[in-house]
mmCIF file of C-alpha atoms and ligand atoms in Angstrom:
data_model
loop_
_atom_site.group_PDB
_atom_site.id
_atom_site.type_symbol
_atom_site.label_atom_id
_atom_site.label_comp_id
_atom_site.label_asym_id
_atom_site.label_seq_id
_atom_site.Cartn_x
_atom_site.Cartn_y
_atom_site.Cartn_z
ATOM 1 C CA MET A 1 0.118 -0.036 0.132
ATOM 2 C CA PRO A 2 1.804 3.931 -1.121
ATOM 3 C CA THR A 3 1.849 5.900 1.730
ATOM 4 C CA TYR A 4 0.706 9.651 1.512
ATOM 5 C CA SER A 5 4.349 10.884 0.580
ATOM 6 C CA GLU A 6 4.992 8.108 -2.125
ATOM 7 C CA MET A 7 1.336 9.444 -3.520
ATOM 8 C CA ALA A 8 2.123 13.049 -3.321
ATOM 9 C CA ASN A 9 3.325 14.985 -6.503
ATOM 10 C CA ARG A 10 7.212 15.265 -6.378
ATOM 11 C CA PRO A 11 7.305 18.716 -5.688
ATOM 12 C CA VAL A 12 5.480 18.492 -2.403
ATOM 13 C CA LEU A 13 7.960 16.835 -0.868
ATOM 14 C CA SER A 14 10.860 18.928 -1.793
ATOM 15 C CA GLN A 15 8.788 21.971 -1.261
ATOM 16 C CA PRO A 16 11.136 24.455 1.251
ATOM 17 C CA VAL A 17 9.065 24.867 4.836
ATOM 18 C CA TYR A 18 7.806 28.508 5.493
ATOM 19 C CA GLU A 19 9.337 29.933 8.732
ATOM 20 C CA ALA A 20 7.176 33.000 9.222
ATOM 21 C CA GLY A 21 7.511 35.075 12.526
ATOM 22 C CA ARG A 22 6.510 33.264 15.622
ATOM 23 C CA PRO A 23 3.222 34.450 17.144
ATOM 24 C CA ILE A 24 2.446 36.611 19.947
ATOM 25 C CA GLU A 25 -0.015 34.150 21.917
ATOM 26 C CA VAL A 26 2.540 30.838 20.901
ATOM 27 C CA VAL A 27 5.688 32.893 22.201
ATOM 28 C CA ALA A 28 3.911 33.662 25.309
ATOM 29 C CA ARG A 29 2.523 30.359 26.569
ATOM 30 C CA GLU A 30 5.613 28.465 25.626
ATOM 31 C CA PHE A 31 7.530 30.982 28.089
ATOM 32 C CA GLY A 32 4.838 31.459 30.448
ATOM 33 C CA LEU A 33 4.941 35.415 29.499
ATOM 34 C CA ASP A 34 1.764 37.722 29.369
ATOM 35 C CA PRO A 35 0.441 38.198 25.599
ATOM 36 C CA GLN A 36 0.334 41.674 26.631
ATOM 37 C CA SER A 37 3.408 42.303 27.568
ATOM 38 C CA VAL A 38 5.098 40.481 24.069
ATOM 39 C CA ILE A 39 6.456 42.501 21.344
ATOM 40 C CA LYS A 40 6.748 41.220 17.608
ATOM 41 C CA LEU A 41 9.330 42.565 15.740
ATOM 42 C CA ALA A 42 9.241 39.696 13.641
ATOM 43 C CA SER A 43 7.108 39.976 10.462
ATOM 44 C CA ASN A 44 7.545 43.827 9.358
ATOM 45 C CA GLU A 45 3.898 44.530 10.132
ATOM 46 C CA ASN A 46 2.972 47.843 11.450
ATOM 47 C CA PRO A 47 4.102 48.697 14.541
ATOM 48 C CA LEU A 48 0.854 51.808 14.540
ATOM 49 C CA GLY A 49 -1.699 48.884 14.561
ATOM 50 C CA PRO A 50 -4.306 48.662 11.320
ATOM 51 C CA SER A 51 -5.383 51.524 8.955
ATOM 52 C CA PRO A 52 -8.392 53.021 11.189
ATOM 53 C CA LEU A 53 -10.301 53.972 8.389
ATOM 54 C CA GLY A 54 -9.734 50.138 7.236
ATOM 55 C CA LEU A 55 -10.359 49.151 10.467
ATOM 56 C CA ALA A 56 -13.876 50.704 10.775
ATOM 57 C CA ALA A 57 -14.978 49.333 7.366
ATOM 58 C CA ALA A 58 -13.871 45.950 8.210
ATOM 59 C CA GLN A 59 -15.733 45.688 11.195
ATOM 60 C CA LYS A 60 -18.536 47.214 8.723
ATOM 61 C CA ALA A 61 -18.356 44.624 6.339
ATOM 62 C CA LEU A 62 -18.614 42.006 8.618
ATOM 63 C CA ALA A 63 -22.405 42.596 9.125
ATOM 64 C CA ASN A 64 -22.748 41.293 5.639
ATOM 65 C CA CYS A 65 -20.392 38.058 6.309
ATOM 66 C CA HIS A 66 -23.511 36.159 5.454
ATOM 67 C CA LEU A 67 -22.908 37.184 1.577
ATOM 68 C CA TYR A 68 -20.206 36.052 -0.393
ATOM 69 C CA PRO A 69 -17.333 38.570 -1.309
ATOM 70 C CA ASP A 70 -17.329 40.538 -4.602
ATOM 71 C CA GLY A 71 -15.342 37.754 -6.453
ATOM 72 C CA GLY A 72 -14.617 40.173 -9.175
ATOM 73 C CA SER A 73 -13.272 43.122 -6.483
ATOM 74 C CA THR A 74 -14.904 45.749 -8.765
ATOM 75 C CA PHE A 75 -14.685 48.637 -6.312
ATOM 76 C CA LEU A 76 -11.247 47.826 -5.433
ATOM 77 C CA ARG A 77 -9.906 47.521 -8.443
ATOM 78 C CA GLU A 78 -11.555 50.778 -9.729
ATOM 79 C CA LYS A 79 -10.321 52.835 -6.717
ATOM 80 C CA LEU A 80 -6.624 51.446 -7.844
ATOM 81 C CA ALA A 81 -7.450 52.386 -11.334
ATOM 82 C CA LYS A 82 -8.288 55.378 -10.714
ATOM 83 C CA ILE A 83 -4.923 55.998 -8.481
ATOM 84 C CA TRP A 84 -2.700 54.232 -10.905
ATOM 85 C CA SER A 85 -4.164 55.810 -14.037
ATOM 86 C CA MET A 86 -4.653 52.360 -15.352
ATOM 87 C CA GLU A 87 -7.443 49.980 -16.440
ATOM 88 C CA PRO A 88 -9.743 48.159 -13.581
ATOM 89 C CA ASN A 89 -8.910 44.751 -15.457
ATOM 90 C CA GLN A 90 -5.189 45.803 -15.195
ATOM 91 C CA PHE A 91 -5.390 44.568 -11.655
ATOM 92 C CA VAL A 92 -5.504 41.188 -9.716
ATOM 93 C CA ILE A 93 -6.309 41.274 -5.999
ATOM 94 C CA GLY A 94 -5.248 38.467 -4.026
ATOM 95 C CA ASN A 95 -5.159 37.286 -0.497
ATOM 96 C CA GLY A 96 -2.053 39.014 0.056
ATOM 97 C CA SER A 97 0.703 39.708 -2.714
ATOM 98 C CA ASN A 98 1.687 36.168 -1.768
ATOM 99 C CA GLU A 99 -1.413 34.683 -3.862
ATOM 100 C CA VAL A 100 -0.931 36.790 -6.932
ATOM 101 C CA MET A 101 2.833 35.337 -6.891
ATOM 102 C CA ILE A 102 2.173 31.683 -6.902
ATOM 103 C CA LEU A 103 -0.796 32.385 -9.323
ATOM 104 C CA LEU A 104 1.966 34.218 -11.790
ATOM 105 C CA ALA A 105 3.989 30.726 -11.099
ATOM 106 C CA GLN A 106 0.829 28.358 -11.791
ATOM 107 C CA ALA A 107 0.188 30.255 -14.712
ATOM 108 C CA PHE A 108 3.414 30.627 -16.602
ATOM 109 C CA LEU A 109 5.498 27.506 -14.834
ATOM 110 C CA ARG A 110 6.230 23.990 -15.869
ATOM 111 C CA PRO A 111 9.132 21.768 -15.596
ATOM 112 C CA GLY A 112 12.000 22.545 -17.360
ATOM 113 C CA ASP A 113 11.324 26.866 -16.935
ATOM 114 C CA GLU A 114 13.769 29.048 -14.773
ATOM 115 C CA VAL A 115 12.542 31.574 -12.688
ATOM 116 C CA VAL A 116 15.480 33.816 -11.319
ATOM 117 C CA PHE A 117 15.616 35.807 -8.237
ATOM 118 C CA GLY A 118 18.380 36.795 -5.917
ATOM 119 C CA SER A 119 20.032 34.040 -3.358
ATOM 120 C CA GLN A 120 18.213 36.363 -0.395
ATOM 121 C CA ALA A 121 15.488 36.988 -2.089
ATOM 122 C CA PHE A 122 11.917 36.660 -0.433
ATOM 123 C CA ILE A 123 11.353 33.182 -0.400
ATOM 124 C CA VAL A 124 8.198 33.296 -1.980
ATOM 125 C CA TYR A 125 9.291 32.870 -5.403
ATOM 126 C CA LYS A 126 11.713 30.185 -4.675
ATOM 127 C CA LEU A 127 8.326 28.027 -3.209
ATOM 128 C CA ALA A 128 6.424 29.062 -5.806
ATOM 129 C CA THR A 129 8.777 28.079 -8.367
ATOM 130 C CA LEU A 130 9.554 24.689 -6.955
ATOM 131 C CA LEU A 131 5.720 23.889 -6.381
ATOM 132 C CA GLN A 132 5.130 24.278 -10.384
ATOM 133 C CA GLY A 133 8.474 21.972 -10.627
ATOM 134 C CA ALA A 134 10.313 24.514 -12.325
ATOM 135 C CA THR A 135 13.904 25.448 -11.623
ATOM 136 C CA PRO A 136 15.025 28.403 -9.410
ATOM 137 C CA VAL A 137 17.921 30.126 -10.501
ATOM 138 C CA GLU A 138 19.506 31.863 -7.495
ATOM 139 C CA VAL A 139 22.166 34.598 -8.658
ATOM 140 C CA PRO A 140 24.396 35.262 -6.007
ATOM 141 C CA MET A 141 24.178 38.719 -3.877
ATOM 142 C CA PRO A 142 27.417 39.935 -2.792
ATOM 143 C CA ASN A 143 27.196 41.989 0.573
ATOM 144 C CA TYR A 144 23.651 40.699 0.015
ATOM 145 C CA CYS A 145 22.727 43.227 -2.362
ATOM 146 C CA HIS A 146 21.124 42.372 -5.910
ATOM 147 C CA ASP A 147 23.384 41.958 -8.634
ATOM 148 C CA LEU A 148 21.026 43.001 -11.256
ATOM 149 C CA LYS A 149 23.831 42.773 -14.331
ATOM 150 C CA ALA A 150 24.048 39.296 -12.835
ATOM 151 C CA MET A 151 20.696 38.859 -12.748
ATOM 152 C CA ARG A 152 19.979 39.677 -16.778
ATOM 153 C CA ALA A 153 23.346 37.461 -17.557
ATOM 154 C CA ALA A 154 21.309 34.942 -15.892
ATOM 155 C CA VAL A 155 18.484 34.489 -18.432
ATOM 156 C CA THR A 156 18.414 32.105 -20.815
ATOM 157 C CA GLU A 157 15.880 30.818 -23.503
ATOM 158 C CA ARG A 158 14.164 28.698 -20.623
ATOM 159 C CA THR A 159 13.848 31.768 -18.193
ATOM 160 C CA ARG A 160 9.801 32.625 -17.638
ATOM 161 C CA ILE A 161 9.784 34.814 -15.147
ATOM 162 C CA MET A 162 12.480 37.405 -12.881
ATOM 163 C CA PHE A 163 11.536 38.172 -9.401
ATOM 164 C CA LEU A 164 12.878 41.548 -7.971
ATOM 165 C CA ALA A 165 11.536 43.170 -4.874
ATOM 166 C CA SER A 166 12.770 46.455 -4.466
ATOM 167 C CA PRO A 167 13.257 47.098 -1.115
ATOM 168 C CA ASN A 168 14.255 42.962 -0.956
ATOM 169 C CA ASN A 169 13.250 41.315 2.142
ATOM 170 C CA PRO A 170 15.180 39.773 4.468
ATOM 171 C CA THR A 171 17.785 42.020 3.505
ATOM 172 C CA GLY A 172 16.371 44.942 3.474
ATOM 173 C CA GLY A 173 18.645 46.894 0.409
ATOM 174 C CA THR A 174 17.152 49.183 -2.402
ATOM 175 C CA ASP A 175 17.921 49.071 -5.850
ATOM 176 C CA LYS A 176 17.724 52.562 -8.036
ATOM 177 C CA PRO A 177 14.681 53.195 -10.032
ATOM 178 C CA GLU A 178 16.720 54.111 -13.174
ATOM 179 C CA ASP A 179 18.592 50.530 -12.938
ATOM 180 C CA ILE A 180 15.419 48.428 -12.481
ATOM 181 C CA ILE A 181 13.887 50.082 -15.340
ATOM 182 C CA ALA A 182 16.618 49.591 -17.319
ATOM 183 C CA LEU A 183 16.764 45.779 -16.155
ATOM 184 C CA ALA A 184 13.150 45.494 -16.810
ATOM 185 C CA GLN A 185 13.468 47.220 -20.148
ATOM 186 C CA SER A 186 16.577 44.724 -21.185
ATOM 187 C CA LEU A 187 14.903 41.800 -20.777
ATOM 188 C CA PRO A 188 13.777 39.479 -23.925
ATOM 189 C CA ASP A 189 10.026 39.140 -24.700
ATOM 190 C CA HIS A 190 9.998 35.938 -23.263
ATOM 191 C CA VAL A 191 10.522 36.523 -19.700
ATOM 192 C CA ILE A 192 7.850 38.010 -17.024
ATOM 193 C CA PHE A 193 8.841 40.672 -14.908
ATOM 194 C CA CYS A 194 7.804 40.722 -11.204
ATOM 195 C CA LEU A 195 8.600 43.791 -9.306
ATOM 196 C CA ASP A 196 7.820 43.196 -5.863
ATOM 197 C CA GLU A 197 7.020 46.235 -4.258
ATOM 198 C CA ALA A 198 6.171 45.229 -0.640
ATOM 199 C CA TYR A 199 7.562 48.160 1.207
ATOM 200 C CA THR A 200 7.492 51.021 -1.781
ATOM 201 C CA GLU A 201 5.491 53.197 0.677
ATOM 202 C CA TYR A 202 8.415 53.764 2.894
ATOM 203 C CA LEU A 203 10.614 54.836 0.260
ATOM 204 C CA ASP A 204 11.015 58.558 -1.488
ATOM 205 C CA ALA A 205 11.210 57.235 -4.945
ATOM 206 C CA SER A 206 9.951 54.237 -6.825
ATOM 207 C CA ALA A 207 10.387 52.677 -10.554
ATOM 208 C CA ASP A 208 7.609 53.852 -12.375
ATOM 209 C CA LEU A 209 6.960 50.870 -14.652
ATOM 210 C CA ARG A 210 3.766 51.812 -16.251
ATOM 211 C CA ALA A 211 5.320 53.215 -19.639
ATOM 212 C CA LEU A 212 6.706 49.708 -20.377
ATOM 213 C CA ILE A 213 3.260 47.729 -19.160
ATOM 214 C CA LYS A 214 1.301 50.432 -21.753
ATOM 215 C CA ALA A 215 4.308 49.506 -24.670
ATOM 216 C CA GLY A 216 3.217 46.024 -24.058
ATOM 217 C CA ARG A 217 6.451 44.745 -22.287
ATOM 218 C CA LYS A 218 5.749 41.809 -19.804
ATOM 219 C CA VAL A 219 6.202 43.322 -16.692
ATOM 220 C CA VAL A 220 4.032 42.938 -13.583
ATOM 221 C CA ILE A 221 3.821 44.718 -10.225
ATOM 222 C CA THR A 222 2.748 43.694 -6.777
ATOM 223 C CA ARG A 223 1.866 45.798 -3.458
ATOM 224 C CA THR A 224 0.393 45.033 -0.457
ATOM 225 C CA PHE A 225 -1.884 46.362 2.055
ATOM 226 C CA SER A 226 0.000 44.373 4.714
ATOM 227 C CA LYS A 227 2.821 46.362 5.619
ATOM 228 C CA ALA A 228 2.183 50.304 5.511
ATOM 229 C CA TYR A 229 -1.662 50.187 5.589
ATOM 230 C CA GLY A 230 -1.366 47.687 8.249
ATOM 231 C CA LEU A 231 -3.693 44.849 7.169
ATOM 232 C CA ALA A 232 -1.460 41.796 7.070
ATOM 233 C CA GLY A 233 -3.911 39.690 9.103
ATOM 234 C CA LEU A 234 -6.588 40.404 6.662
ATOM 235 C CA ARG A 235 -4.826 39.755 3.213
ATOM 236 C CA VAL A 236 -5.045 41.697 0.422
ATOM 237 C CA GLY A 237 -2.593 42.341 -2.283
ATOM 238 C CA TYR A 238 -2.439 43.167 -5.711
ATOM 239 C CA LEU A 239 -1.145 42.730 -9.031
ATOM 240 C CA LEU A 240 -0.441 45.500 -11.900
ATOM 241 C CA GLY A 241 -0.312 44.477 -15.491
ATOM 242 C CA SER A 242 -1.516 44.094 -19.322
ATOM 243 C CA THR A 243 -5.558 43.085 -19.238
ATOM 244 C CA GLU A 244 -4.297 40.209 -20.983
ATOM 245 C CA VAL A 245 -1.915 38.860 -17.990
ATOM 246 C CA CYS A 246 -4.737 39.832 -15.443
ATOM 247 C CA GLY A 247 -6.955 37.798 -17.450
ATOM 248 C CA LEU A 248 -5.027 34.878 -17.351
ATOM 249 C CA LEU A 249 -4.512 35.160 -13.528
ATOM 250 C CA ASN A 250 -8.096 35.442 -12.766
ATOM 251 C CA ARG A 251 -8.604 32.353 -14.838
ATOM 252 C CA VAL A 252 -6.230 30.399 -12.378
ATOM 253 C CA ARG A 253 -7.496 32.309 -9.143
ATOM 254 C CA GLN A 254 -10.192 31.053 -6.993
ATOM 255 C CA PRO A 255 -13.475 32.741 -7.516
ATOM 256 C CA PHE A 256 -13.728 34.508 -4.107
ATOM 257 C CA ASN A 257 -9.886 34.455 -3.047
ATOM 258 C CA VAL A 258 -10.369 37.690 -0.721
ATOM 259 C CA ASN A 259 -12.865 37.982 1.598
ATOM 260 C CA LEU A 260 -15.651 40.626 2.067
ATOM 261 C CA PRO A 261 -14.001 42.583 5.311
ATOM 262 C CA ALA A 262 -10.510 42.401 3.914
ATOM 263 C CA LEU A 263 -12.011 43.740 0.743
ATOM 264 C CA ALA A 264 -13.531 46.725 2.540
ATOM 265 C CA ALA A 265 -10.496 47.582 4.774
ATOM 266 C CA ALA A 266 -8.180 47.808 1.679
ATOM 267 C CA GLU A 267 -10.895 50.384 -0.072
ATOM 268 C CA ALA A 268 -10.960 52.053 2.880
ATOM 269 C CA ALA A 269 -7.424 52.131 3.544
ATOM 270 C CA LEU A 270 -6.198 53.755 0.400
ATOM 271 C CA ASP A 271 -7.999 56.991 1.477
ATOM 272 C CA ASP A 272 -6.347 56.999 4.497
ATOM 273 C CA GLN A 273 -3.547 59.232 3.666
ATOM 274 C CA ALA A 274 -2.865 60.296 7.241
ATOM 275 C CA PHE A 275 -2.255 56.836 8.421
ATOM 276 C CA LEU A 276 0.050 56.344 5.766
ATOM 277 C CA ALA A 277 1.953 59.356 6.305
ATOM 278 C CA ARG A 278 2.013 58.696 10.046
ATOM 279 C CA SER A 279 3.563 54.948 9.329
ATOM 280 C CA LYS A 280 5.862 56.311 7.032
ATOM 281 C CA ALA A 281 7.481 59.030 9.992
ATOM 282 C CA VAL A 282 7.345 56.487 12.611
ATOM 283 C CA ASN A 283 9.382 53.934 10.571
ATOM 284 C CA ALA A 284 11.757 56.488 9.401
ATOM 285 C CA THR A 285 12.035 57.761 12.781
ATOM 286 C CA GLY A 286 12.715 54.185 14.292
ATOM 287 C CA ILE A 287 15.079 53.047 11.449
ATOM 288 C CA ALA A 288 17.162 56.290 12.793
ATOM 289 C CA GLN A 289 16.677 54.708 16.234
ATOM 290 C CA LEU A 290 17.523 51.413 15.431
ATOM 291 C CA LYS A 291 20.490 51.960 13.386
ATOM 292 C CA GLN A 292 22.286 54.078 15.949
ATOM 293 C CA GLY A 293 21.370 51.778 18.767
ATOM 294 C CA LEU A 294 23.098 48.667 16.849
ATOM 295 C CA ASN A 295 26.242 51.323 15.976
ATOM 296 C CA GLN A 296 26.711 51.622 19.756
ATOM 297 C CA LEU A 297 26.426 47.811 20.399
ATOM 298 C CA GLY A 298 28.808 47.828 17.279
ATOM 299 C CA TYR A 299 26.764 45.464 15.376
ATOM 300 C CA LYS A 300 26.976 45.545 11.443
ATOM 301 C CA TYR A 301 23.259 46.027 9.538
ATOM 302 C CA ILE A 302 22.543 46.587 5.887
ATOM 303 C CA ASP A 303 21.570 49.911 5.266
ATOM 304 C CA GLY A 304 17.605 49.787 4.445
ATOM 305 C CA LYS A 305 14.555 51.973 4.189
ATOM 306 C CA ALA A 306 12.010 49.318 4.740
ATOM 307 C CA ASN A 307 10.370 48.631 8.324
ATOM 308 C CA PHE A 308 13.109 46.711 9.270
ATOM 309 C CA LEU A 309 17.194 46.312 9.492
ATOM 310 C CA ALA A 310 19.094 42.786 8.910
ATOM 311 C CA ALA A 311 22.005 43.285 11.464
ATOM 312 C CA GLU A 312 24.658 40.792 11.934
ATOM 313 C CA ILE A 313 24.781 39.285 15.672
ATOM 314 C CA PRO A 314 27.175 37.151 17.028
ATOM 315 C CA ASN A 315 24.992 33.873 18.272
ATOM 316 C CA ALA A 316 22.261 35.444 16.789
ATOM 317 C CA ASP A 317 20.484 32.014 17.295
ATOM 318 C CA ALA A 318 21.023 32.331 21.123
ATOM 319 C CA VAL A 319 20.586 36.086 20.790
ATOM 320 C CA PHE A 320 16.837 35.126 19.502
ATOM 321 C CA GLN A 321 15.615 32.284 21.905
ATOM 322 C CA SER A 322 17.133 34.874 24.749
ATOM 323 C CA LEU A 323 14.951 37.592 23.738
ATOM 324 C CA GLN A 324 11.871 35.416 23.211
ATOM 325 C CA LYS A 325 12.229 34.479 26.546
ATOM 326 C CA VAL A 326 11.871 38.315 27.701
ATOM 327 C CA GLY A 327 8.571 38.403 25.280
ATOM 328 C CA VAL A 328 10.921 39.780 22.425
ATOM 329 C CA ILE A 329 10.077 37.995 18.935
ATOM 330 C CA VAL A 330 12.449 38.928 16.141
ATOM 331 C CA ARG A 331 13.538 36.710 13.017
ATOM 332 C CA PRO A 332 16.692 34.551 12.748
ATOM 333 C CA LEU A 333 17.927 34.355 9.025
ATOM 334 C CA ARG A 334 19.409 31.247 9.028
ATOM 335 C CA GLY A 335 16.782 29.848 6.657
ATOM 336 C CA TYR A 336 17.934 32.607 3.972
ATOM 337 C CA GLY A 337 21.605 30.872 4.452
ATOM 338 C CA MET A 338 22.369 34.427 6.752
ATOM 339 C CA THR A 339 23.542 32.229 9.650
ATOM 340 C CA GLY A 340 24.747 34.745 12.512
ATOM 341 C CA TRP A 341 21.961 37.627 11.142
ATOM 342 C CA LEU A 342 18.604 38.579 12.649
ATOM 343 C CA ARG A 343 15.757 40.977 11.122
ATOM 344 C CA LEU A 344 14.629 43.466 13.453
ATOM 345 C CA THR A 345 11.204 45.239 12.605
ATOM 346 C CA VAL A 346 11.005 48.560 13.308
ATOM 347 C CA GLY A 347 8.847 48.998 15.940
ATOM 348 C CA THR A 348 7.215 52.009 17.894
ATOM 349 C CA GLU A 349 10.063 54.257 19.895
ATOM 350 C CA PRO A 350 9.315 52.385 23.044
ATOM 351 C CA GLN A 351 9.311 48.944 21.301
ATOM 352 C CA ASN A 352 13.016 49.916 19.689
ATOM 353 C CA ALA A 353 14.162 50.847 22.988
ATOM 354 C CA ARG A 354 13.294 47.926 24.787
ATOM 355 C CA LEU A 355 14.760 45.534 21.682
ATOM 356 C CA LEU A 356 18.214 47.436 22.210
ATOM 357 C CA ALA A 357 18.226 47.168 25.441
ATOM 358 C CA GLU A 358 17.832 43.866 25.437
ATOM 359 C CA LEU A 359 20.435 43.009 22.880
ATOM 360 C CA ALA A 360 22.711 45.179 25.058
ATOM 361 C CA ARG A 361 22.026 42.975 28.172
ATOM 362 C CA LEU A 362 22.817 40.085 26.132
ATOM 363 C CA LYS A 363 25.663 40.870 24.562
HETATM 364 C C1 PLP B 401 5.470 40.833 3.105
HETATM 365 C C2 PLP B 401 6.036 41.087 1.704
HETATM 366 C C3 PLP B 401 5.337 40.604 1.019
HETATM 367 C C4 PLP B 401 3.506 40.876 1.392
HETATM 368 O O1 PLP B 401 3.323 39.825 1.396
HETATM 369 P P1 PLP B 401 1.643 39.857 1.663
HETATM 370 O O2 PLP B 401 1.291 38.483 1.217
HETATM 371 O O3 PLP B 401 0.777 40.976 0.791
HETATM 372 O O4 PLP B 401 1.046 39.607 3.248
HETATM 373 C C5 PLP B 401 5.466 40.454 -0.860
HETATM 374 N N1 PLP B 401 6.863 40.606 -0.805
HETATM 375 C C6 PLP B 401 8.040 40.769 0.239
HETATM 376 C C7 PLP B 401 9.118 41.146 -0.482
HETATM 377 C C8 PLP B 401 7.550 40.594 1.416
HETATM 378 O O5 PLP B 401 8.598 41.079 2.431
#
């Protein structure tokens, strides 16, 4: 009698496990702590909480949760179209931007195809690639920065997708908008360039690829409501591309992939410019605070503009454990091949101070 494992599709068996940030309640139970006292600086969530306009809209929408959500995400796509000066059918809404990347892989990858991304790129690119039986081509990142020339040089006849996040997670490095545009422009027509802009709201300038999309180049952009809008728990993100690519992805996605309160929250959060500005300001101060603290401790970090810093900390694994014991959750980067590194999400001023004080104590 075959086992389930023997019956499983081959890529399922070799699928790496995604190591998420540990939840507050789980850590609190494990270490006998009051959940109220635990701070999570592990998943690049917004320390200010959810966008107030988004939260209010989600709460209101819950009263109608006996109804299916709008499977076409009509109003959110229309609103995004206005903001971006594109057409509503150039957007695909996903259960987080993770989902739209997986849809892209499902729609376009088959065994033998290659997908190009950096060696310390967001892990979802690799997961999505491997699950389709396609081949990840991981381009080395010297000093944990993308080598865009090497990425271009890694493109072959078999390449179907190139993923690039700027800022990149978990390293935090950012590529220059003009370099990103040049890379996108340089790619052959059989390669889809996916620019992951999960943290773009924290930047002062990002690459505008709309002209390339309009010119018919195979370029897609992904965005999320999980970070600067503070809606990670509701799971909403989107992809912007040509009407053709969006039509194909819509065939692959589940009919009701984004739930009712999530759609309402995302729509409302787009109007919450005050919250976005506050998130950005608190993050900028927090990044400076963390950098200064790490400098004082003599710890190296990768210079970054997103809402986290990757820091090189001796005995990172032991420090990660010790921090949990006192109710501070951060993210070890061993899984990314960055042994000896921790990723620290920017918190509120007191949260950052607490993290730095604990790091000093553990030194
Ligand atoms: C957090 C993050 C995302 C967004 O994930 P969601 O599924 O939208 O929550 C996408 N890309 C990168 C690089 C990220 O760090």
